[in-house]
Coordinates of N, CA, C and O in Angstrom, one line a residue:
X5 N 16.0 18.2 -31.1 CA 15.3 18.1 -30.0 C 14.4 16.7 -30.3 O 14.2 16.4 -28.5
X6 N 14.3 16.1 -30.8 CA 13.4 14.8 -30.7 C 14.8 14.0 -29.5 O 14.6 12.9 -29.5
X7 N 15.8 13.9 -30.1 CA 17.1 13.5 -29.6 C 17.0 13.5 -28.1 O 17.2 12.3 -26.8
X8 N 16.8 14.7 -27.4 CA 16.9 15.5 -26.2 C 15.6 14.3 -25.4 O 15.9 14.3 -24.5
X9 N 14.0 14.8 -26.3 CA 12.6 14.6 -26.1 C 13.0 12.5 -25.3 O 12.6 12.3 -24.2
X10 N 13.6 11.5 -26.1 CA 13.9 10.6 -26.1 C 14.7 10.4 -24.7 O 14.6 9.3 -24.5
X11 N 16.3 11.2 -24.6 CA 16.7 11.0 -22.9 C 15.4 11.1 -22.3 O 15.9 10.4 -21.4
X12 N 15.0 12.7 -22.0 CA 14.5 12.8 -21.1 C 13.8 11.7 -20.7 O 13.6 11.3 -19.4
X13 N 12.5 11.3 -21.3 CA 11.8 10.1 -20.7 C 12.5 8.5 -20.6 O 12.1 7.9 -19.8
X14 N 13.2 8.2 -21.2 CA 14.6 6.9 -20.6 C 14.5 7.7 -19.8 O 14.6 7.0 -18.8
X15 N 15.0 8.6 -19.5 CA 15.2 9.2 -17.4 C 14.4 8.8 -16.4 O 14.3 8.8 -15.3
X16 N 12.9 9.5 -17.2 CA 11.6 9.4 -17.1 C 12.0 7.8 -16.3 O 11.1 6.9 -15.1
X17 N 11.5 7.2 -17.6 CA 11.7 5.4 -17.0 C 12.8 5.0 -16.1 O 12.0 4.5 -15.4
X18 N 13.9 5.2 -16.2 CA 14.7 4.9 -15.4 C 14.2 5.1 -13.6 O 14.5 4.7 -13.2
X19 N 14.1 6.4 -13.3 CA 13.3 7.6 -12.2 C 12.8 5.9 -11.8 O 12.3 5.9 -10.8
X20 N 11.4 6.2 -12.8 CA 10.5 5.2 -12.1 C 11.0 3.5 -11.9 O 10.5 3.0 -10.9
X21 N 11.5 3.3 -12.3 CA 11.7 2.1 -12.3 C 12.9 2.2 -10.9 O 12.4 1.2 -10.2
X22 N 13.9 3.0 -10.2 CA 14.4 2.7 -9.2 C 13.3 3.8 -8.4 O 13.5 2.7 -7.1
X23 N 12.6 3.9 -8.4 CA 11.0 4.5 -7.5 C 10.6 2.9 -6.5 O 9.8 3.1 -5.6
X24 N 9.7 1.8 -8.5 CA 9.7 1.1 -8.1 C 10.3 0.5 -6.9 O 10.0 -0.5 -5.6
X25 N 11.7 0.1 -7.7 CA 12.6 -1.2 -6.8 C 12.5 -0.5 -4.9 O 12.4 -1.4 -4.6
X26 N 12.5 0.7 -5.7 CA 12.7 1.1 -3.7 C 11.6 0.8 -3.1 O 11.7 0.3 -1.2
X27 N 10.4 1.4 -3.3 CA 9.5 0.8 -2.8 C 9.2 -1.1 -2.4 O 8.6 -1.3 -1.6
X28 N 9.8 -1.9 -3.2 CA 9.8 -3.2 -2.8 C 11.1 -3.2 -1.8 O 10.4 -4.5 -0.8
X29 N 12.2 -3.0 -1.8 CA 12.2 -3.2 -0.2 C 11.5 -2.6 0.6 O 12.0 -3.2 1.8
X30 N 11.4 -1.2 0.3 CA 10.8 -0.5 1.6 C 9.5 -1.9 2.2 O 9.7 -1.6 3.6
X31 N 8.6 -1.8 1.5 CA 7.5 -3.2 2.1 C 8.3 -4.5 2.4 O 7.5 -4.7 3.2
X32 N 9.1 -4.8 2.1 CA 10.3 -5.7 2.3 C 10.7 -6.7 4.0 O 10.8 -6.3 4.5
X33 N 11.3 -4.7 4.4 CA 11.7 -4.5 5.6 C 10.9 -4.4 7.1 O 9.9 -3.6 6.4
X34 N 10.7 -4.9 7.8 CA 9.9 -4.7 9.1 C 10.3 -3.5 9.1 O 12.1 -2.3 9.1
X35 N 9.1 -2.1 9.9 CA 9.3 -1.3 10.8 C 9.0 -1.1 12.1 O 7.8 -1.5 12.7
X36 N 9.7 0.1 13.2 CA 9.0 -0.2 14.5 C 7.9 1.3 14.3 O 7.8 2.4 13.7
X37 N 6.6 0.4 14.2 CA 5.2 0.8 14.5 C 5.5 0.9 16.7 O 4.6 0.4 17.0
X38 N 5.8 2.1 17.3 CA 5.3 2.5 18.0 C 7.3 1.4 19.2 O 7.9 1.6 18.8
X39 N 6.7 0.2 19.9 CA 7.1 -0.7 20.2 C 7.3 -2.0 19.4 O 7.5 -2.8 19.7
X40 N 5.8 -2.3 19.2 CA 5.9 -2.9 17.9 C 6.7 -3.3 16.4 O 7.3 -2.0 16.0
X41 N 6.8 -4.0 15.7 CA 7.8 -4.1 14.9 C 7.1 -5.0 13.4 O 6.8 -6.4 13.8
X42 N 6.8 -4.5 12.3 CA 5.9 -5.1 11.0 C 5.9 -4.8 9.8 O 6.9 -3.8 9.6
X43 N 5.5 -5.3 9.6 CA 5.4 -5.8 8.5 C 5.1 -4.4 7.4 O 3.6 -4.5 7.9
X44 N 4.7 -3.9 6.0 CA 4.3 -2.9 5.7 C 2.4 -3.4 5.2 O 2.5 -2.9 5.7
X45 N 2.9 -4.6 5.1 CA 1.7 -5.6 4.9 C 0.9 -5.6 5.6 O -0.6 -5.6 6.2
X46 N 1.5 -5.8 7.1 CA 1.0 -6.0 8.4 C 0.1 -4.3 9.2 O -0.9 -4.6 9.4
X47 N 1.0 -3.6 8.2 CA 0.9 -2.0 9.2 C -1.1 -2.0 8.4 O -1.7 -1.2 9.4
X48 N -0.6 -2.2 7.2 CA -2.1 -1.9 6.6 C -3.3 -2.4 6.4 O -3.9 -1.8 6.8
X49 N -2.8 -3.9 7.6 CA -3.8 -4.7 7.7 C -4.7 -4.0 9.2 O -6.0 -4.2 8.4
X50 N -3.4 -3.7 9.9 CA -3.7 -3.3 11.2 C -5.0 -2.2 10.6 O -5.5 -1.3 11.8
X51 N -4.0 -1.1 9.8 CA -5.2 0.2 9.1 C -6.7 0.1 9.2 O -7.9 1.1 9.1
X52 N -6.6 -1.0 8.4 CA -7.8 -1.2 7.4 C -9.0 -2.1 8.7 O -10.3 -0.8 8.4
X53 N -7.9 -2.3 9.4 CA -9.3 -2.9 10.4 C -9.5 -1.7 11.7 O -11.0 -2.0 12.1
X54 N -8.3 -0.5 11.8 CA -9.2 0.5 12.7 C -10.2 1.0 12.3 O -10.8 1.5 12.7
X55 N -10.4 1.3 11.0 CA -11.1 2.9 10.3 C -12.7 1.0 10.3 O -13.0 2.5 10.3
X56 N -12.4 -0.1 10.1 CA -13.4 -0.4 9.2 C -13.5 -2.1 10.4 O -13.6 -2.8 10.2
X57 N -14.2 -0.9 12.2 CA -13.8 -2.7 12.4 C -15.2 -3.3 11.9 O -16.3 -2.9 12.3
X58 N -14.7 -4.2 12.4 CA -15.8 -5.2 12.1 C -15.8 -5.5 10.4 O -16.5 -6.7 9.6
X59 N -14.9 -5.7 9.8 CA -14.6 -6.0 8.4 C -14.1 -7.5 8.8 O -13.5 -8.1 9.7
X60 N -14.5 -8.1 7.9 CA -14.1 -9.9 6.6 C -12.5 -9.9 7.1 O -12.2 -8.9 5.5
X61 N -12.1 -11.2 6.5 CA -11.1 -11.0 5.4 C -11.1 -11.0 3.9 O -11.2 -10.1 3.4
X62 N -11.8 -11.3 3.6 CA -12.7 -11.0 2.0 C -12.7 -9.5 2.0 O -12.6 -9.4 0.7
X63 N -13.4 -8.4 2.8 CA -13.2 -7.8 2.4 C -11.8 -6.6 2.4 O -11.8 -6.0 1.5
X64 N -10.9 -7.2 3.5 CA -9.6 -7.3 3.1 C -9.0 -7.3 1.5 O -8.4 -6.1 1.5
X65 N -9.0 -8.4 1.0 CA -8.9 -9.0 0.5 C -9.1 -7.9 -1.3 O -8.9 -7.5 -1.7
X66 N -10.6 -7.7 -1.1 CA -11.3 -6.8 -2.0 C -10.4 -4.9 -1.7 O -10.3 -4.8 -2.7
X67 N -9.8 -4.7 -0.7 CA -10.0 -3.1 -0.2 C -8.2 -3.5 -0.9 O -8.5 -2.5 -1.6
X68 N -8.0 -4.8 -0.5 CA -5.8 -4.1 -1.1 C -6.0 -5.0 -2.4 O -4.9 -4.9 -2.9
X69 N -7.1 -5.7 -2.6 CA -7.2 -6.5 -4.0 C -5.8 -7.7 -3.9 O -4.6 -7.2 -4.7
X70 N -6.1 -8.3 -3.0 CA -5.2 -9.7 -2.8 C -6.2 -10.2 -2.3 O -7.2 -10.5 -2.3
X71 N -5.5 -11.7 -2.5 CA -6.5 -12.5 -2.3 C -6.8 -13.4 -0.8 O -5.6 -12.7 0.7
X72 N -8.0 -14.1 -0.6 CA -8.0 -13.7 1.4 C -7.8 -14.5 1.9 O -6.9 -14.2 3.0
X73 N -6.6 -15.6 1.1 CA -5.7 -16.2 1.6 C -4.3 -15.8 2.2 O -3.8 -15.9 3.3
X74 N -3.7 -14.7 1.3 CA -2.8 -13.8 1.8 C -3.4 -13.2 2.8 O -2.4 -13.0 3.7
X75 N -4.7 -12.7 3.1 CA -5.0 -11.9 4.0 C -5.1 -12.4 5.0 O -4.9 -12.2 6.0
X76 N -5.5 -13.6 5.5 CA -6.0 -14.7 6.5 C -4.7 -14.9 6.3 O -4.4 -14.9 7.6
X77 N -3.6 -15.4 6.1 CA -2.0 -15.6 6.9 C -2.4 -14.5 7.9 O -0.8 -14.7 8.8
X78 N -2.2 -13.5 7.0 CA -1.4 -11.7 7.4 C -2.5 -11.7 8.5 O -1.5 -11.8 10.3
X79 N -3.7 -11.9 9.4 CA -4.9 -11.7 9.8 C -4.2 -13.3 11.1 O -4.6 -12.8 12.5
X80 N -3.5 -13.9 10.2 CA -3.6 -15.2 11.8 C -2.2 -14.4 12.5 O -2.3 -14.9 13.8
X81 N -0.8 -14.3 12.1 CA 0.1 -14.1 12.6 C -0.4 -12.7 13.9 O -0.2 -12.3 14.5
X82 N -1.3 -11.2 13.1 CA -1.5 -10.7 13.9 C -2.5 -11.5 15.3 O -2.4 -10.8 16.5
X83 N -3.9 -12.2 14.9 CA -4.1 -12.2 16.2 C -3.3 -13.1 16.7 O -3.0 -12.7 18.2
X84 N -2.4 -14.0 16.6 CA -1.7 -15.3 17.0 C -0.4 -14.0 18.6 O 0.0 -14.6 19.5
X85 N -0.2 -12.3 17.6 CA 0.4 -12.1 18.5 C -0.7 -11.0 19.4 O 0.0 -10.2 20.7
X86 N -1.9 -11.5 19.4 CA -2.5 -10.2 20.2 C -3.6 -9.0 20.2 O -4.0 -7.7 20.4
X87 N -3.0 -8.8 18.2 CA -3.7 -7.5 17.8 C -4.5 -7.3 17.8 O -5.3 -6.4 17.6
X88 N -5.1 -8.7 16.7 CA -6.3 -8.4 15.8 C -7.7 -10.0 16.9 O -7.1 -11.2 17.8
X89 N -8.6 -9.2 17.0 CA -9.3 -10.9 17.0 C -10.4 -10.7 16.4 O -10.6 -10.1 15.1
X90 N -11.0 -11.5 15.9 CA -11.4 -12.9 15.2 C -13.0 -13.1 15.6 O -13.1 -13.2 16.3
X91 N -14.2 -12.7 15.4 CA -15.3 -12.6 17.0 C -16.1 -13.0 14.9 O -16.3 -12.7 14.1
X92 N -17.2 -14.6 15.5 CA -18.4 -14.7 14.8 C -19.4 -13.8 14.8 O -19.5 -13.4 15.5
X93 N -19.4 -13.6 13.2 CA -20.6 -13.0 12.8 C -22.0 -13.6 13.1 O -22.2 -14.8 12.6
X94 N -22.7 -12.6 13.9 CA -23.8 -13.0 14.6 C -25.3 -14.0 13.4 O -25.9 -14.3 14.1
X95 N -25.5 -13.3 12.8 CA -26.7 -13.5 11.5 C -25.3 -14.3 10.7 O -26.3 -14.6 9.5
X96 N -24.5 -14.3 10.4 CA -23.9 -15.2 9.6 C -23.0 -15.7 9.7 O -21.4 -15.6 10.5
X97 N -22.9 -17.8 10.4 CA -22.1 -18.4 10.9 C -21.0 -18.7 10.1 O -19.2 -19.1 10.6
X98 N -20.8 -18.5 9.1 CA -19.2 -18.2 8.5 C -18.5 -17.3 8.5 O -17.4 -17.6 7.5
X99 N -19.7 -16.1 8.6 CA -18.9 -15.3 8.2 C -17.3 -15.2 9.8 O -18.4 -15.2 10.7
X100 N -17.1 -14.3 10.0 CA -15.6 -13.8 11.5 C -15.6 -12.1 10.8 O -15.0 -11.6 10.0
X101 N -16.4 -11.8 12.2 CA -15.4 -9.8 11.9 C -14.4 -10.0 12.9 O -13.8 -10.8 14.0
X102 N -13.2 -8.4 12.1 CA -12.4 -8.7 12.7 C -12.3 -7.1 13.7 O -13.1 -6.3 12.9
X103 N -11.5 -6.9 14.3 CA -10.9 -5.9 15.5 C -10.3 -5.7 15.8 O -9.1 -7.3 16.1
X104 N -9.4 -4.7 16.4 CA -8.3 -4.6 16.9 C -8.5 -4.5 18.4 O -9.0 -3.9 19.3
X105 N -7.5 -5.5 19.5 CA -7.9 -4.9 20.8 C -7.1 -4.1 21.2 O -6.9 -3.4 19.9
X106 N -7.1 -3.3 22.0 CA -6.1 -2.6 22.6 C -4.8 -2.8 23.1 O -4.5 -1.0 21.9
X107 N -3.6 -3.4 22.0 CA -3.0 -3.6 22.4 C -2.7 -2.8 20.4 O -1.8 -2.3 19.8
X108 N -3.8 -3.8 19.8 CA -3.6 -3.7 18.5 C -4.0 -1.7 18.2 O -3.7 -1.6 17.3
X109 N -4.8 -1.5 18.5 CA -4.9 -0.6 18.3 C -3.8 0.8 18.8 O -3.7 2.1 18.8
X110 N -3.3 0.7 20.1 CA -2.0 1.0 19.9 C -1.1 0.9 19.1 O -0.3 1.5 18.8
X111 N -0.9 -0.2 18.6 CA 0.2 -0.2 17.6 C -0.4 0.4 16.1 O -0.2 0.9 15.4
X112 N -1.8 0.5 15.7 CA -2.4 1.8 15.0 C -1.9 2.7 14.6 O -2.0 3.7 14.1
X113 N -2.2 3.4 16.1 CA -1.3 4.8 16.5 C -0.3 5.2 16.5 O -0.1 5.8 15.6
X114 N 0.7 3.9 16.7 CA 1.8 4.4 16.5 C 2.3 3.7 14.6 O 3.3 4.7 13.9
X115 N 1.5 3.3 14.2 CA 1.5 2.7 12.5 C 0.9 4.8 11.7 O 1.7 5.4 11.2
X116 N 0.2 5.7 12.5 CA 0.0 6.7 12.0 C 0.7 7.3 12.2 O 1.0 8.5 11.3
X117 N 1.5 7.8 13.4 CA 2.8 8.6 13.5 C 3.6 8.4 13.1 O 3.9 9.1 12.5
X118 N 4.2 6.8 12.2 CA 5.1 6.9 11.9 C 5.0 6.9 10.1 O 5.6 7.3 9.9
X119 N 4.0 7.3 9.6 CA 3.4 7.7 7.7 C 3.7 9.0 8.1 O 3.8 9.8 7.5
X120 N 3.2 8.9 9.7 CA 2.4 10.7 9.7 C 3.7 11.8 9.5 O 4.6 12.0 8.9
X121 N 5.3 11.3 10.1 CA 6.8 11.8 10.4 C 6.9 11.8 9.0 O 8.0 12.3 8.1
X122 N 7.0 10.1 8.2 CA 7.2 9.8 6.7 C 6.2 11.0 5.5 O 7.7 11.7 5.1
X123 N 5.1 10.8 5.6 CA 4.7 12.0 5.1 C 5.4 13.8 5.2 O 5.7 14.6 4.2
X124 N 6.0 14.0 6.7 CA 6.2 15.1 6.5 C 7.0 15.4 6.0 O 7.6 16.4 5.5
X125 N 8.3 14.4 5.9 CA 9.8 14.3 5.4 C 9.5 15.1 3.8 O 10.1 15.4 3.8
X126 N 8.5 14.0 3.3 CA 8.5 14.1 1.9 C 7.9 14.9 1.5 O 8.3 15.6 0.8
X127 N 7.4 15.6 1.9 CA 7.6 16.9 1.8 C 7.6 18.1 1.6 O 7.9 18.8 1.2
X128 N 8.9 18.3 3.2 CA 9.1 18.5 3.1 C 10.6 18.7 2.1 O 10.7 19.5 2.1
X129 N 10.9 17.8 1.8 CA 11.9 17.1 0.6 C 11.3 18.3 -0.7 O 11.6 18.6 -1.7
X130 N 9.6 17.8 -1.0 CA 9.4 18.9 -1.9 C 9.1 20.0 -1.8 O 8.6 20.6 -2.5
X131 N 8.9 20.5 -1.1 CA 8.7 22.3 -0.4 C 9.3 23.8 -1.5 O 8.9 24.2 -1.8
X132 N 10.6 22.4 -2.3 CA 11.5 23.9 -3.3 C 10.6 24.2 -4.4 O 10.8 25.1 -5.5
X133 N 9.9 22.8 -4.6 CA 8.4 22.4 -6.2 C 7.3 23.7 -6.1 O 6.8 23.7 -4.6
X134 N 7.5 24.8 -6.8 CA 6.2 24.9 -6.5 C 4.2 24.4 -7.2 O 4.5 23.1 -7.7
X135 N 3.2 24.9 -7.2 CA 2.1 24.1 -7.5 C 1.4 23.6 -8.7 O 1.7 22.7 -9.1
X136 N 2.7 25.0 -9.8 CA 3.1 24.9 -10.7 C 3.6 23.4 -11.4 O 3.0 22.7 -12.0
X137 N 4.9 23.2 -10.6 CA 5.4 21.8 -11.3 C 5.2 20.3 -10.4 O 5.2 19.6 -11.1
X138 N 4.3 21.5 -9.2 CA 3.4 19.6 -8.9 C 2.7 18.6 -9.5 O 1.9 17.8 -9.7
X139 N 1.7 20.3 -10.3 CA 0.5 19.3 -10.3 C 1.2 18.9 -11.5 O 0.5 18.1 -12.9
X140 N 2.0 19.5 -13.1 CA 2.8 19.2 -14.1 C 3.3 17.1 -13.6 O 3.0 16.4 -14.3
X141 N 3.6 17.3 -12.7 CA 4.4 16.2 -11.9 C 2.9 14.9 -11.7 O 3.2 13.7 -12.2
X142 N 1.9 15.3 -11.3 CA 0.9 14.2 -10.9 C 0.4 14.6 -12.4 O 0.1 12.6 -13.2
X143 N -0.1 15.8 -13.6 CA -0.3 14.8 -15.4 C 0.5 13.9 -15.4 O 0.2 12.6 -16.3
X144 N 2.1 13.8 -15.4 CA 2.6 12.7 -15.4 C 2.6 12.0 -15.1 O 2.8 11.2 -15.6
X145 N 1.9 11.6 -13.8 CA 2.4 10.6 -12.9 C 1.1 9.8 -13.3 O 1.0 8.2 -13.6
X146 N -0.1 10.4 -14.3 CA -1.1 10.2 -14.3 C -1.5 9.4 -15.3 O -1.7 7.6 -15.8
X147 N -0.5 9.6 -16.8 CA 0.1 9.4 -17.6 C 0.7 7.9 -17.1 O 0.1 6.6 -18.7
X148 N 1.7 8.0 -16.8 CA 2.7 6.6 -15.9 C 2.1 5.7 -15.8 O 1.8 4.4 -15.7
X149 N 0.2 6.0 -14.4 CA -0.6 4.5 -13.9 C -0.9 4.4 -14.6 O -1.8 3.2 -15.3
X150 N -2.0 5.3 -16.6 CA -2.3 4.7 -17.8 C -2.0 3.9 -17.7 O -2.0 2.2 -18.4
X151 N -1.0 3.9 -18.3 CA 1.1 2.8 -19.5 C 0.3 1.0 -18.2 O 0.2 0.5 -18.9
X152 N 0.7 1.9 -16.5 CA 1.0 0.4 -16.2 C -0.2 -0.6 -16.0 O -0.4 -1.4 -16.0
X153 N -1.5 0.5 -16.3 CA -2.7 -0.1 -15.7 C -2.8 -1.2 -17.6 O -3.5 -2.3 -17.8
X154 N -2.5 -0.6 -18.6 CA -2.4 -1.0 -19.6 C -1.6 -2.1 -19.8 O -2.0 -3.2 -20.0
X155 N -0.3 -1.8 -19.0 CA 0.2 -3.2 -18.7 C -0.6 -4.4 -18.1 O -0.6 -5.8 -18.5
X156 N -1.0 -4.3 -17.3 CA -1.8 -4.8 -16.2 C -3.0 -5.6 -17.1 O -2.9 -6.9 -17.4
X157 N -4.0 -4.7 -17.6 CA -4.6 -5.7 -18.5 C -4.8 -6.7 -20.0 O -5.1 -7.5 -19.4
X158 N -3.0 -6.0 -20.2 CA -2.9 -7.4 -21.4 C -2.4 -7.9 -20.7 O -2.8 -9.1 -21.7
X159 N -1.2 -8.6 -19.6 CA -1.3 -9.8 -18.5 C -2.4 -10.2 -18.6 O -1.7 -11.4 -18.5
X160 N -3.1 -9.8 -17.8 CA -4.4 -10.6 -17.4 C -5.0 -11.6 -18.4 O -5.0 -11.9 -18.1
X161 N -5.2 -10.3 -19.7 CA -5.7 -11.3 -20.9 C -5.1 -12.5 -21.5 O -4.8 -13.0 -21.6
X162 N -3.8 -12.3 -21.6 CA -2.5 -13.6 -22.0 C -2.5 -14.7 -21.1 O -3.5 -15.6 -21.5
X163 N -3.5 -14.7 -20.0 CA -3.2 -15.7 -19.0 C -4.7 -16.0 -18.6 O -4.9 -16.8 -17.9
X164 N -5.8 -15.5 -18.8 CA -7.2 -15.9 -18.7 C -7.6 -16.3 -19.7 O -8.8 -17.6 -19.2
X165 N -6.7 -16.1 -20.9 CA -7.3 -17.1 -21.8 C -7.4 -18.6 -21.9 O -6.7 -19.4 -21.4

């Protein structure tokens, strides 16, 4: 019995590794959002600016858990494409607020449609599972996430010292 459990846990580990590799590959590929072609990171920034008009680059970094510098590079590219506007904050000259241009808003809508299509396909693939099975999966994934959080915490502690 214990051997079977170990084999199952190893399969879970391998499936998580495969899922991670697929997500990394997906994020590295450009995607069509309506007429525009963007990378996943650019689409995330567009979404956040649409949802939070006036957001700052620092805010984006905090939301995405990325450096302001990384977000700034993406915003610069989006500005150069004419999809994002950056305006100086009237109350604090050192702060710039971000909004989408009309074209940027169209791209946001295209990204939302793309995401909904991906979600619909995934939900259809999961249609054979009962609610109980999905709840069990969620409990397993929560435990896996707990392990990943622990790994991240331990790694950060080693480098912060």
